[in-house]
C-alpha positions in Angstrom: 0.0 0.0 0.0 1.3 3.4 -0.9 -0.5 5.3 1.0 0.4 4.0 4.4 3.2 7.1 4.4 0.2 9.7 3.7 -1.6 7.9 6.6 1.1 8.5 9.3 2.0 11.7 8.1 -2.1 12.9 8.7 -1.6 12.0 11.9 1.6 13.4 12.4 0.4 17.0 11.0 -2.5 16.5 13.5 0.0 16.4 16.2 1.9 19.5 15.1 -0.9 21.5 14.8 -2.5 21.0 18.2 0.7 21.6 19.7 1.1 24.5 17.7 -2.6 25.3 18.8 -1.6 24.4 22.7 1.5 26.5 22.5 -0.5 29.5 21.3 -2.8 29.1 24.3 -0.4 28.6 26.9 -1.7 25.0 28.0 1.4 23.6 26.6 3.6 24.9 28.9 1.4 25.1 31.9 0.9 21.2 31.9 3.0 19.8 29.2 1.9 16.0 29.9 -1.5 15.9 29.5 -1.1 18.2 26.3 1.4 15.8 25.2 -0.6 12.8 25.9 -3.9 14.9 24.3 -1.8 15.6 21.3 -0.9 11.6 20.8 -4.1 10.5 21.3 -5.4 12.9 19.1 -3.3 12.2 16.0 -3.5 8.5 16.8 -7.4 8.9 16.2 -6.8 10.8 13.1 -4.8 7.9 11.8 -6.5 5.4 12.1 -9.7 7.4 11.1 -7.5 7.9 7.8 -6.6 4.0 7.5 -10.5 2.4 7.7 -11.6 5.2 6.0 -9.2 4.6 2.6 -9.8 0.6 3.8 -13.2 1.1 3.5 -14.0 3.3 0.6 -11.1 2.3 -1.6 -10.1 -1.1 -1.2 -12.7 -3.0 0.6 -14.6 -3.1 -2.6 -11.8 -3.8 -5.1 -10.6 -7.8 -2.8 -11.9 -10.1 -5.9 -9.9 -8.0 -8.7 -7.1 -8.3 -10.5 -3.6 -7.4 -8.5 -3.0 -4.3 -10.5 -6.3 -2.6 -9.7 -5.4 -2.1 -5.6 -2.2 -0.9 -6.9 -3.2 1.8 -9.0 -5.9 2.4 -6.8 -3.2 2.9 -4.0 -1.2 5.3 -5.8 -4.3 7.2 -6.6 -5.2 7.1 -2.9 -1.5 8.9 -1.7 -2.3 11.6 -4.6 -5.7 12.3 -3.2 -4.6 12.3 0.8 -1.4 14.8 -0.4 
């Protein structure tokens, strides 16, 4: 799968930007664990949201065709998620 990369890297953009967002408001450095744990679980959710989402919609219906089709369907996948 191609797209795996996009997948980690939506949840790792989630990540930066609620820290980013945390910073901004201060709760990052008043209590940096639970923003850092708030931030992980966040972008975990996001990922895997991602994942069953593209399982779902693009592959799920394409298990009984030829090989190629998941592959191009993959690449077309990353394209659409950059």
């Amino acid at each position: 799968n191609f797209a795996h990369g996009e997948v980690f890297m939506a949840g790792a953009m989630t990540g930066f930007i609620a820290s980013d967002k945390f910073s901004a408001n201060g709760l990052w450095e008043s209590n940096f664990l639970l923003s850092l744990v708030i931030v992980i679980v966040l972008a975990i959710m996001v990922s895997t949201f991602t994942a069953v989402l593209m399982e779902r919609v693009a592959y799920r219906p394409l298990r009984e065709s030829p090989r190629l089709i998941p592959l191009i369907t993959s690449i077309g996948v990353s394209f659409f998620i950059q």
